[in-house]
Short mmCIF file of N, CA and C and ligand atoms in Angstrom, two decimals:
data_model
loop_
_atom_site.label_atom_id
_atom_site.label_comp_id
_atom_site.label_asym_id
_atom_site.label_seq_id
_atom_site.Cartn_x
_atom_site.Cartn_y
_atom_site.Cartn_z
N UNK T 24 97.04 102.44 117.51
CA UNK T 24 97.76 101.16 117.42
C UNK T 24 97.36 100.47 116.12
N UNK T 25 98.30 100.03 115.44
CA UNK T 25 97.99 99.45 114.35
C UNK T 25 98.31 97.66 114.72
N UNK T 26 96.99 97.10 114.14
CA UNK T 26 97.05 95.48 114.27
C UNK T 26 97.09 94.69 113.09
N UNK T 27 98.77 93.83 112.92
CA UNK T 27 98.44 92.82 112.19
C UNK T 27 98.32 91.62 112.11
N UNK T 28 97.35 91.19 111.17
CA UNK T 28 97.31 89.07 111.14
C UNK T 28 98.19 89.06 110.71
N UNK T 29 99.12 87.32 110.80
CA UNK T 29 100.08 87.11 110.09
C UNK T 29 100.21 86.48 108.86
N UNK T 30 99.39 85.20 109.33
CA UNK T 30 99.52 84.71 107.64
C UNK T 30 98.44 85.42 106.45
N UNK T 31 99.45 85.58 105.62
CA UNK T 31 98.28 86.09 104.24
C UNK T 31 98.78 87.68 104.20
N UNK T 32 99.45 88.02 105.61
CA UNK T 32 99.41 89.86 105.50
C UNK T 32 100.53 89.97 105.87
N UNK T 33 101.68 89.52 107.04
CA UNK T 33 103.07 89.71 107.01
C UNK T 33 103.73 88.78 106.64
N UNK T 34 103.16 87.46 106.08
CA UNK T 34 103.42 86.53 104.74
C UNK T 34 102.17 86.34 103.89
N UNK T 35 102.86 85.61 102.79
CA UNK T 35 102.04 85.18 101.37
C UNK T 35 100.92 84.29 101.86
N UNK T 36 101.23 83.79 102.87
CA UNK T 36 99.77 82.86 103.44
C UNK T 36 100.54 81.72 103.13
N UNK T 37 101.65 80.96 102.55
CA UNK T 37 102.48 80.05 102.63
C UNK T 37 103.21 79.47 103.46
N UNK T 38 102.75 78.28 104.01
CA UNK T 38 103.59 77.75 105.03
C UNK T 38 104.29 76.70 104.65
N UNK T 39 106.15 76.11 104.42
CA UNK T 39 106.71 75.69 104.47
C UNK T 39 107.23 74.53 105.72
N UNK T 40 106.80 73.13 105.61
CA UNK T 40 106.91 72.00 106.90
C UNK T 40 107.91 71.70 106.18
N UNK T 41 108.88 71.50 107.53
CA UNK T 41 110.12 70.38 107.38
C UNK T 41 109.64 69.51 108.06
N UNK T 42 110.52 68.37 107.85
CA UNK T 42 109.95 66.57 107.77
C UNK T 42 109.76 66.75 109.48
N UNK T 43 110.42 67.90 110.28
CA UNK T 43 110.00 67.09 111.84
C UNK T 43 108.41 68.29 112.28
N UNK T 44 108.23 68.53 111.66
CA UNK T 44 107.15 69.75 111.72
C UNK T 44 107.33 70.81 112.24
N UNK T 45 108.71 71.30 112.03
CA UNK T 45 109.25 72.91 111.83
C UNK T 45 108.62 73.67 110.67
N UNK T 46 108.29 75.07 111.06
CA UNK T 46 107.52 75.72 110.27
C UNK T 46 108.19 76.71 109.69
N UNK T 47 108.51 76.99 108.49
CA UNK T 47 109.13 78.31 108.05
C UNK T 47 108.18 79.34 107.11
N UNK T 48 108.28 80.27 107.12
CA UNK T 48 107.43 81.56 106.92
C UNK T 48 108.60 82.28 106.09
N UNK T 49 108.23 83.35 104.86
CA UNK T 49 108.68 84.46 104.49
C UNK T 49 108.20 85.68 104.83
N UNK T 50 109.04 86.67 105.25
CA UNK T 50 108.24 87.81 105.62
C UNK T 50 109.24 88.86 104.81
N UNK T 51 108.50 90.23 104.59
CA UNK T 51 109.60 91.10 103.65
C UNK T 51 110.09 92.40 104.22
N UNK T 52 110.98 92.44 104.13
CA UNK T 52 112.33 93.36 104.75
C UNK T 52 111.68 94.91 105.03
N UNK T 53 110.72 95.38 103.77
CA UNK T 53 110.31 96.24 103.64
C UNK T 53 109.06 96.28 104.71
N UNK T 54 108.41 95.28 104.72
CA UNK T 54 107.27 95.20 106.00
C UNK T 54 108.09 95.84 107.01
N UNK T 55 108.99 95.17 107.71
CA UNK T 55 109.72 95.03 108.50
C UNK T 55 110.43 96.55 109.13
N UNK T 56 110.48 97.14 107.70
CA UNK T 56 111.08 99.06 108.11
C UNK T 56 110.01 99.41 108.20
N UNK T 57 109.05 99.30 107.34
CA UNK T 57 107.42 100.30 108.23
C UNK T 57 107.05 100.58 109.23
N UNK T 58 106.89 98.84 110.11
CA UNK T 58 106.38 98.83 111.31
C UNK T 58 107.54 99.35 112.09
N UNK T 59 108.51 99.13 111.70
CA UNK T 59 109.63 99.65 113.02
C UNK T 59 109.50 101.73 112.71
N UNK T 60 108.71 102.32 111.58
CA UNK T 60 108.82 103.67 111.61
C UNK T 60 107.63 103.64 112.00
N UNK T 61 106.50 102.65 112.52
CA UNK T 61 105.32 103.10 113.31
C UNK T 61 105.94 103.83 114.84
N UNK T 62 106.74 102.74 115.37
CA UNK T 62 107.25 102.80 116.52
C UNK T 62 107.85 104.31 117.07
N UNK T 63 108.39 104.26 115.90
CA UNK T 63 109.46 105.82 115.85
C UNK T 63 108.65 106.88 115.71
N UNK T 64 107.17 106.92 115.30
CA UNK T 64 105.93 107.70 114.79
C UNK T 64 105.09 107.59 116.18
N UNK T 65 105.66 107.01 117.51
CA UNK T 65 104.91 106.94 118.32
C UNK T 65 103.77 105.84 117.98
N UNK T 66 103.76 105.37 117.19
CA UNK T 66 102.22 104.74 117.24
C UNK T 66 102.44 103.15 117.60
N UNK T 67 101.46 102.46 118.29
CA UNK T 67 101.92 101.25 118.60
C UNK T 67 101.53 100.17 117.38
N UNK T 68 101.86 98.88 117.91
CA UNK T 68 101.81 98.27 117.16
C UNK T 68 101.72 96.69 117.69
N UNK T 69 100.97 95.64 117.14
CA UNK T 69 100.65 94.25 117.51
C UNK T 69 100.12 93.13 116.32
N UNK T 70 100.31 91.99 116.91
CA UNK T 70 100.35 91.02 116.15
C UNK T 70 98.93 90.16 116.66
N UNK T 71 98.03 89.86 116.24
CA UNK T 71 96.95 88.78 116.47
C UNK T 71 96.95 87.63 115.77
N UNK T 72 97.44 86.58 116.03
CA UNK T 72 97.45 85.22 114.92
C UNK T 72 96.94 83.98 115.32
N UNK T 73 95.96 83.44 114.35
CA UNK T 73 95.21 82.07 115.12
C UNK T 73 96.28 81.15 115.27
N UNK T 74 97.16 81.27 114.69
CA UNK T 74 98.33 79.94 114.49
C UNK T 74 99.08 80.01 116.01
N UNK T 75 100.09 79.36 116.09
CA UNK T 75 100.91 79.34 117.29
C UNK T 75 102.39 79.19 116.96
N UNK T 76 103.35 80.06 116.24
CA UNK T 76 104.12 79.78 116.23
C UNK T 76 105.61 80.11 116.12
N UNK T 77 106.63 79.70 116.63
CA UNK T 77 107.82 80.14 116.89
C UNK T 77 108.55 81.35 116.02
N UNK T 78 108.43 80.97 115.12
CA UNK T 78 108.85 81.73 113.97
C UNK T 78 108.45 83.19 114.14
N UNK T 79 107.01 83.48 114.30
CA UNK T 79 106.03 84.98 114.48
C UNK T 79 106.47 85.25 115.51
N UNK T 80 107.02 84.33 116.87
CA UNK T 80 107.47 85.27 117.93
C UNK T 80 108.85 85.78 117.47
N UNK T 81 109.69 84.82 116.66
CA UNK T 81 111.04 85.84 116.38
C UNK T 81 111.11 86.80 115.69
N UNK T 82 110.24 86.65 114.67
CA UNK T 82 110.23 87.88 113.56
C UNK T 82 109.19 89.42 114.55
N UNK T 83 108.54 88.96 115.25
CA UNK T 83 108.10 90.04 115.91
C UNK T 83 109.05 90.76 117.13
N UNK T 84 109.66 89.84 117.57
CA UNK T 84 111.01 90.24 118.41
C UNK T 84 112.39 91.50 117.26
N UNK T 85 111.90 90.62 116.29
CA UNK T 85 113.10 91.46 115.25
C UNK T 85 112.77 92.37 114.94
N UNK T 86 111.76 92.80 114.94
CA UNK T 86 110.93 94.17 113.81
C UNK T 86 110.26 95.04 115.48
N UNK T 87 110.51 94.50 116.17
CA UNK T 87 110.15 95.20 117.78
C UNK T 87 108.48 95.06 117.95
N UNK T 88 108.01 94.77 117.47
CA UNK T 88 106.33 94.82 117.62
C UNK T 88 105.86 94.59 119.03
N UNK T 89 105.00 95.44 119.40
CA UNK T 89 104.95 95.32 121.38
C UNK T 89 104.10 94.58 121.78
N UNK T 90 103.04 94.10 120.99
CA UNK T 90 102.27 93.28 121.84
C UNK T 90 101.94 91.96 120.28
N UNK T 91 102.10 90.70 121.29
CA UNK T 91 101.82 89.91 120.36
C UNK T 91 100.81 88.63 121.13
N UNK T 92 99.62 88.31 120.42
CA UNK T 92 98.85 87.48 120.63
C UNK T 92 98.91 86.05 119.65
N UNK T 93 99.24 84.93 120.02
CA UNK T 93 98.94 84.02 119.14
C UNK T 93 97.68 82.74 120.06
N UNK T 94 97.75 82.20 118.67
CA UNK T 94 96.61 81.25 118.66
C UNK T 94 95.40 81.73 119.04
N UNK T 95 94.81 82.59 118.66
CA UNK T 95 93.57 83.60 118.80
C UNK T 95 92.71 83.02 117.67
N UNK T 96 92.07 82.05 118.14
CA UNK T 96 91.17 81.91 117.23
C UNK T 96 89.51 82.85 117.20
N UNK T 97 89.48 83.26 118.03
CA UNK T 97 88.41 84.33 118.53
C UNK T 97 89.30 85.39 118.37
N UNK T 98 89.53 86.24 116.80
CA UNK T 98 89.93 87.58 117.21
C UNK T 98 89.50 88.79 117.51
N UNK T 99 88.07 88.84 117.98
CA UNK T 99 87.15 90.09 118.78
C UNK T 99 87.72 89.72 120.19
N UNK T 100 88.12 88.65 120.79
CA UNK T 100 88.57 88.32 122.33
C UNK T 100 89.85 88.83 121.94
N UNK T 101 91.02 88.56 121.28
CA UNK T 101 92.28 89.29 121.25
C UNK T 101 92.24 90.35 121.21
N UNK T 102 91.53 91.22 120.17
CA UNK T 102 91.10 92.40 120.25
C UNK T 102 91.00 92.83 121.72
N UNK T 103 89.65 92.74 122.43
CA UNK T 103 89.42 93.25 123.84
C UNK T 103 90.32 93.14 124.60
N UNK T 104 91.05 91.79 124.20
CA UNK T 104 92.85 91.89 125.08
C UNK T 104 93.81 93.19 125.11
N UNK T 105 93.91 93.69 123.81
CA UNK T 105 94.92 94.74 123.28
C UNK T 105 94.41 95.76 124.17
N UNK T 106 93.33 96.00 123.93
CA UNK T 106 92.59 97.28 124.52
C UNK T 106 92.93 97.29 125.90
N UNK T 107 92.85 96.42 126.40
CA UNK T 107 92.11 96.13 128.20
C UNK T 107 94.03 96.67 128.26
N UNK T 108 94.76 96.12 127.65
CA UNK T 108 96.04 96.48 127.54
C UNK T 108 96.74 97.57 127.60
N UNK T 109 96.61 98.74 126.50
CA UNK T 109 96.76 99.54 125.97
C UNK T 109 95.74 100.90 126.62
N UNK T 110 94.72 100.21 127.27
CA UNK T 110 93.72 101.30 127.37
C UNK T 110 92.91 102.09 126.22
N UNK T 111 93.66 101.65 125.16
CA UNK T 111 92.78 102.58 123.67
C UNK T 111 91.52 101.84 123.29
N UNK T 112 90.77 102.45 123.00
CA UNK T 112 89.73 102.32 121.92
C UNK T 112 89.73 101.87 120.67
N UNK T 113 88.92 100.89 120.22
CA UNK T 113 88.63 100.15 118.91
C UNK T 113 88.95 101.10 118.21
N UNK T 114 88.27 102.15 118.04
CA UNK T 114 88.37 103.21 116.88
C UNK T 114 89.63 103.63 116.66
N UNK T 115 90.21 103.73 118.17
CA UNK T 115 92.14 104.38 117.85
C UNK T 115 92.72 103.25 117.01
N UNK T 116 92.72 102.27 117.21
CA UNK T 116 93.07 101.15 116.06
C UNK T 116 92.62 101.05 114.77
N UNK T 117 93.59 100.31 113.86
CA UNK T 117 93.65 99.90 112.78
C UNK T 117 94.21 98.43 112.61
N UNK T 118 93.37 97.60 111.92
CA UNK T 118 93.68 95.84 111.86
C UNK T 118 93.75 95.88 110.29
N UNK T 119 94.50 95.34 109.88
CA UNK T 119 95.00 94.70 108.65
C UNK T 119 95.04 93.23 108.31
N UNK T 120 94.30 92.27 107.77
CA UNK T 120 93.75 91.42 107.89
C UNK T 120 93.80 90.89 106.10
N UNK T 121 93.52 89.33 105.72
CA UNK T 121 93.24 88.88 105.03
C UNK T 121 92.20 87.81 104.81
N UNK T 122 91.63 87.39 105.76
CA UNK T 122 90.86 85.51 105.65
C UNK T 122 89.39 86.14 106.33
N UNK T 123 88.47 85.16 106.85
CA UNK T 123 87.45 85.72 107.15
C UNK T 123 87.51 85.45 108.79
N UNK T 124 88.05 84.90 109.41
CA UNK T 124 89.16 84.68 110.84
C UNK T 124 89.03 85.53 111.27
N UNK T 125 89.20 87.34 110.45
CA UNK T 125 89.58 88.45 110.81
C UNK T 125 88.66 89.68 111.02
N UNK T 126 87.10 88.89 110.43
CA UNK T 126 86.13 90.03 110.57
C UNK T 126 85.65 90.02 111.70
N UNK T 127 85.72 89.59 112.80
CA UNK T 127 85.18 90.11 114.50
C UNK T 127 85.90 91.28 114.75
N UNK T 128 87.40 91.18 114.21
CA UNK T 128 88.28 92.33 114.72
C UNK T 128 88.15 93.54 113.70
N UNK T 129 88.28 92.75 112.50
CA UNK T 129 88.22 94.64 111.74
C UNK T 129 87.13 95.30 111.60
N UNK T 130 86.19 94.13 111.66
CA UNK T 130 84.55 95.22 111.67
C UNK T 130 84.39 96.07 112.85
N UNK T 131 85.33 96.15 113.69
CA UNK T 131 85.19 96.88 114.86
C UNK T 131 86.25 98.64 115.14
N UNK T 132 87.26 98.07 114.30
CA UNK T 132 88.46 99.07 114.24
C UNK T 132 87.82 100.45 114.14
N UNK T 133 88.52 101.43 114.23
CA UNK T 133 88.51 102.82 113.28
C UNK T 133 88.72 102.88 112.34
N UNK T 134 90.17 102.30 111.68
CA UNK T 134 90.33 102.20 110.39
C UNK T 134 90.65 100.15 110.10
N UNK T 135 90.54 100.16 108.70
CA UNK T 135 90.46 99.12 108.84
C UNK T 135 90.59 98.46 107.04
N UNK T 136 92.04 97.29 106.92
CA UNK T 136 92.78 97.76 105.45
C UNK T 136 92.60 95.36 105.12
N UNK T 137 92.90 95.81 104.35
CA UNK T 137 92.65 93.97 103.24
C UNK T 137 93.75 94.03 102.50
N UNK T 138 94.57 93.37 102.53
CA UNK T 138 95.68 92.68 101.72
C UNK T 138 94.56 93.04 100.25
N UNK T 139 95.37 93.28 99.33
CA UNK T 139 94.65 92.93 97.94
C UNK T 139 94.33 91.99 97.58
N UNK T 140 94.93 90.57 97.87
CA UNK T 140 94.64 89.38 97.72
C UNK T 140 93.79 88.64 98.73
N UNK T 141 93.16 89.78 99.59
CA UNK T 141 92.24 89.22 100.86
C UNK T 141 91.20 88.33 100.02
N UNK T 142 90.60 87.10 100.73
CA UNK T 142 89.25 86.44 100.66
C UNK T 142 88.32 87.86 100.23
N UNK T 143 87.31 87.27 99.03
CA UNK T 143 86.36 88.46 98.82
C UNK T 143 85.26 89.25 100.07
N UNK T 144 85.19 88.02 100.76
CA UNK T 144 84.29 89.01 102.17
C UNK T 144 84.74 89.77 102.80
N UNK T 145 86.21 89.60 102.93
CA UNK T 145 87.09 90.41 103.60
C UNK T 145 87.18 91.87 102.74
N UNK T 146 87.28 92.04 101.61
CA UNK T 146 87.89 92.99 100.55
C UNK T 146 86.24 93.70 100.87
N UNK T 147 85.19 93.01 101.25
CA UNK T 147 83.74 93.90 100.63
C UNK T 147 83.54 94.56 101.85
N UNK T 148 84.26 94.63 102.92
CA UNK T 148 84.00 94.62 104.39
C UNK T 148 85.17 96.06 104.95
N UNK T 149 85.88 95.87 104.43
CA UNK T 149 86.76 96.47 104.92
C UNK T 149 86.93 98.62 104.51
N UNK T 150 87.82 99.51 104.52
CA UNK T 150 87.64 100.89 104.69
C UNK T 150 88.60 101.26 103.39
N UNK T 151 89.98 99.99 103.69
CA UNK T 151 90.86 100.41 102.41
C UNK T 151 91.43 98.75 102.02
N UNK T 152 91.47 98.98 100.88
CA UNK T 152 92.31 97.87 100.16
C UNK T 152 93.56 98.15 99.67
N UNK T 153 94.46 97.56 100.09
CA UNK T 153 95.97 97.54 99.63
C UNK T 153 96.43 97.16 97.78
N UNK T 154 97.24 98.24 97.55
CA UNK T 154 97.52 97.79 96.19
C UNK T 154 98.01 96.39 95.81
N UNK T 155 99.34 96.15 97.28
CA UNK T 155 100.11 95.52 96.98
C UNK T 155 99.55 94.06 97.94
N UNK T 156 100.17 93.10 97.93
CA UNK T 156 99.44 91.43 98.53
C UNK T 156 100.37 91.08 99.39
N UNK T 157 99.48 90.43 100.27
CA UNK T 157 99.51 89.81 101.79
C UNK T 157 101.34 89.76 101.68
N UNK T 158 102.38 89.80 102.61
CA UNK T 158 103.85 89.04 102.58
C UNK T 158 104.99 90.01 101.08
N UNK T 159 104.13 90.77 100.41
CA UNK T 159 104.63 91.38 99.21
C UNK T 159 104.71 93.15 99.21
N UNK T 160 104.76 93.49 100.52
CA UNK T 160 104.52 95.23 100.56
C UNK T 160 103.49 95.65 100.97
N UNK T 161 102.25 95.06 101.20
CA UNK T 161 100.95 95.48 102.08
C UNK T 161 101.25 96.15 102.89
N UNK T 162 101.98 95.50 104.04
CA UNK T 162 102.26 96.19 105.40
C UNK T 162 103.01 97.48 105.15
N UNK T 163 104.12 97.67 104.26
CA UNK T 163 104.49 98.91 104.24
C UNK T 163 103.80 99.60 103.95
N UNK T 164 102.73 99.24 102.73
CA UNK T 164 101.63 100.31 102.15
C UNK T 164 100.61 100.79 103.31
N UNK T 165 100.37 100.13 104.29
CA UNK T 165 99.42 100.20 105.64
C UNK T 165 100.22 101.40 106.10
N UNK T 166 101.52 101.18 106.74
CA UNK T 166 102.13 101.79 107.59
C UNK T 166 102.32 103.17 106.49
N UNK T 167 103.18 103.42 105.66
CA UNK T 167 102.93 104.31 104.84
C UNK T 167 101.61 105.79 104.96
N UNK T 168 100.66 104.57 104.68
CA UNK T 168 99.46 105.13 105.05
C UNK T 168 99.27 105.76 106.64
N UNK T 169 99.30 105.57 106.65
CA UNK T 169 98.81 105.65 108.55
C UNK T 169 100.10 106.82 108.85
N UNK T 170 101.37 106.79 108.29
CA UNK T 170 102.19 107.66 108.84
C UNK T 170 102.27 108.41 107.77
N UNK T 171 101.75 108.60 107.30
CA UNK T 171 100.99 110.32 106.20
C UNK T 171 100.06 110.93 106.63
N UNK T 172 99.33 110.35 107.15
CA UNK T 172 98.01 110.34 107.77
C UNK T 172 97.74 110.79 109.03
N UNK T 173 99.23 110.87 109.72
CA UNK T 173 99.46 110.95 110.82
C UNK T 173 100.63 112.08 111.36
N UNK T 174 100.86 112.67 110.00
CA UNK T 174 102.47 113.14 109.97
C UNK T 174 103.54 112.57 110.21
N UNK T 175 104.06 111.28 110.79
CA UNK T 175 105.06 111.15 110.53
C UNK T 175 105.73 110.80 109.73
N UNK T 176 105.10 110.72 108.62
CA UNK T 176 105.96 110.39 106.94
C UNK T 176 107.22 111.14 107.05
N UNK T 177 106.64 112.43 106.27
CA UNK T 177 107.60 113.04 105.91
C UNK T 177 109.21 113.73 107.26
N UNK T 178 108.88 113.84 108.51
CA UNK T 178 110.20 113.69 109.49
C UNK T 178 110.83 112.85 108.73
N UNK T 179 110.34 111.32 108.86
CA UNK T 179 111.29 110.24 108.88
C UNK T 179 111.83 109.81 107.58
N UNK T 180 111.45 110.26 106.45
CA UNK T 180 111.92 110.52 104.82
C UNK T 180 112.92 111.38 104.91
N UNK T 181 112.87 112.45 105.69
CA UNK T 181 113.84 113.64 105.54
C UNK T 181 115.29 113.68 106.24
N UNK T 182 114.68 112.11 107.14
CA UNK T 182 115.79 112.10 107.99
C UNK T 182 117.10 111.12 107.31
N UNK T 183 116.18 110.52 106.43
CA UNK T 183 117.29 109.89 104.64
C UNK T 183 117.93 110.74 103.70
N UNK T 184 117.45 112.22 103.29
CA UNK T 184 117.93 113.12 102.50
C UNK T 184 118.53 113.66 103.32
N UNK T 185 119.34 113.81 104.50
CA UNK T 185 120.70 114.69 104.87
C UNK T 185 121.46 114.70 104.38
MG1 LIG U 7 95.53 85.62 107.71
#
């Protein structure tokens, strides 16, 4: 199962308030086909976010993501959630993370990846660092990863060249 934070890693870490305190978020299209070829790769997939908000439940509804936790400000307790969930093991997971919010959970993973633009504790802590930054292609580069890694890259590439 692959786990991601939201702000900073399936956005820029930018949050946009309108005057009644509606929240808007960017997230990128390309994130968005990765995680949905985790799905198709068999592998699961979830959301852990200290925030609480509307927006992350739709965009996770849109991109299909199966398990989603918000307002987790303890994310080693969300973590043990997924599991107790899923039945898998820390190690079968992978968390993708940017802030320091995020080291209960990734110091625990199997694998375990930093936005390029992660906080430096995060970047010194972590297994892999992403070329690309938080909301800007990270997540595809994660998923990418993980489904090379995993074989299902190349099926689902090939299934574009017919
Ligand atoms: Mg974050």
């Amino acid at each position: 199962m692959v786990i991601f934070d939201v702000d900073g890693v399936l956005t820029d870490g930018k949050m946009h308030y309108g005057p009644d305190g509606e929240t808007f978020k960017s997230f990128h299209v390309r994130d968005g086909l990765g995680i949905r070829f985790l799905k198709r790769a068999g592998i699961g997939t979830a959301i852990i976010s200290a925030r609480n908000t509307p927006v992350t439940n739709r965009r996770a509804a849109d991109i299909e993501i199966a398990h989603i936790i918000q307002g987790a400000n303890q994310k080693q307790e969300a973590l043990a959630i997924l599991l107790e969930k899923t039945g898998l093991t820390a190690e079968e997971c992978a968390y993708i993370g940017d802030d320091v919010i995020d080291l209960p959970a990734i110091t625990r993973v199997g694998v375990s990846f930093a936005v390029n633009n992660a906080h430096p504790e995060v970047i010194d802590r972590v297994d892999i660092v992403t070329k690309n930054a938080g909301g800007d292609g990270a997540v595809r580069e994660v998923c990418d990863i993980i489904l090379k890694a995993t074989g299902g890259y190349t099926p689902i590439l090939e299934s574009y060249l017919k």
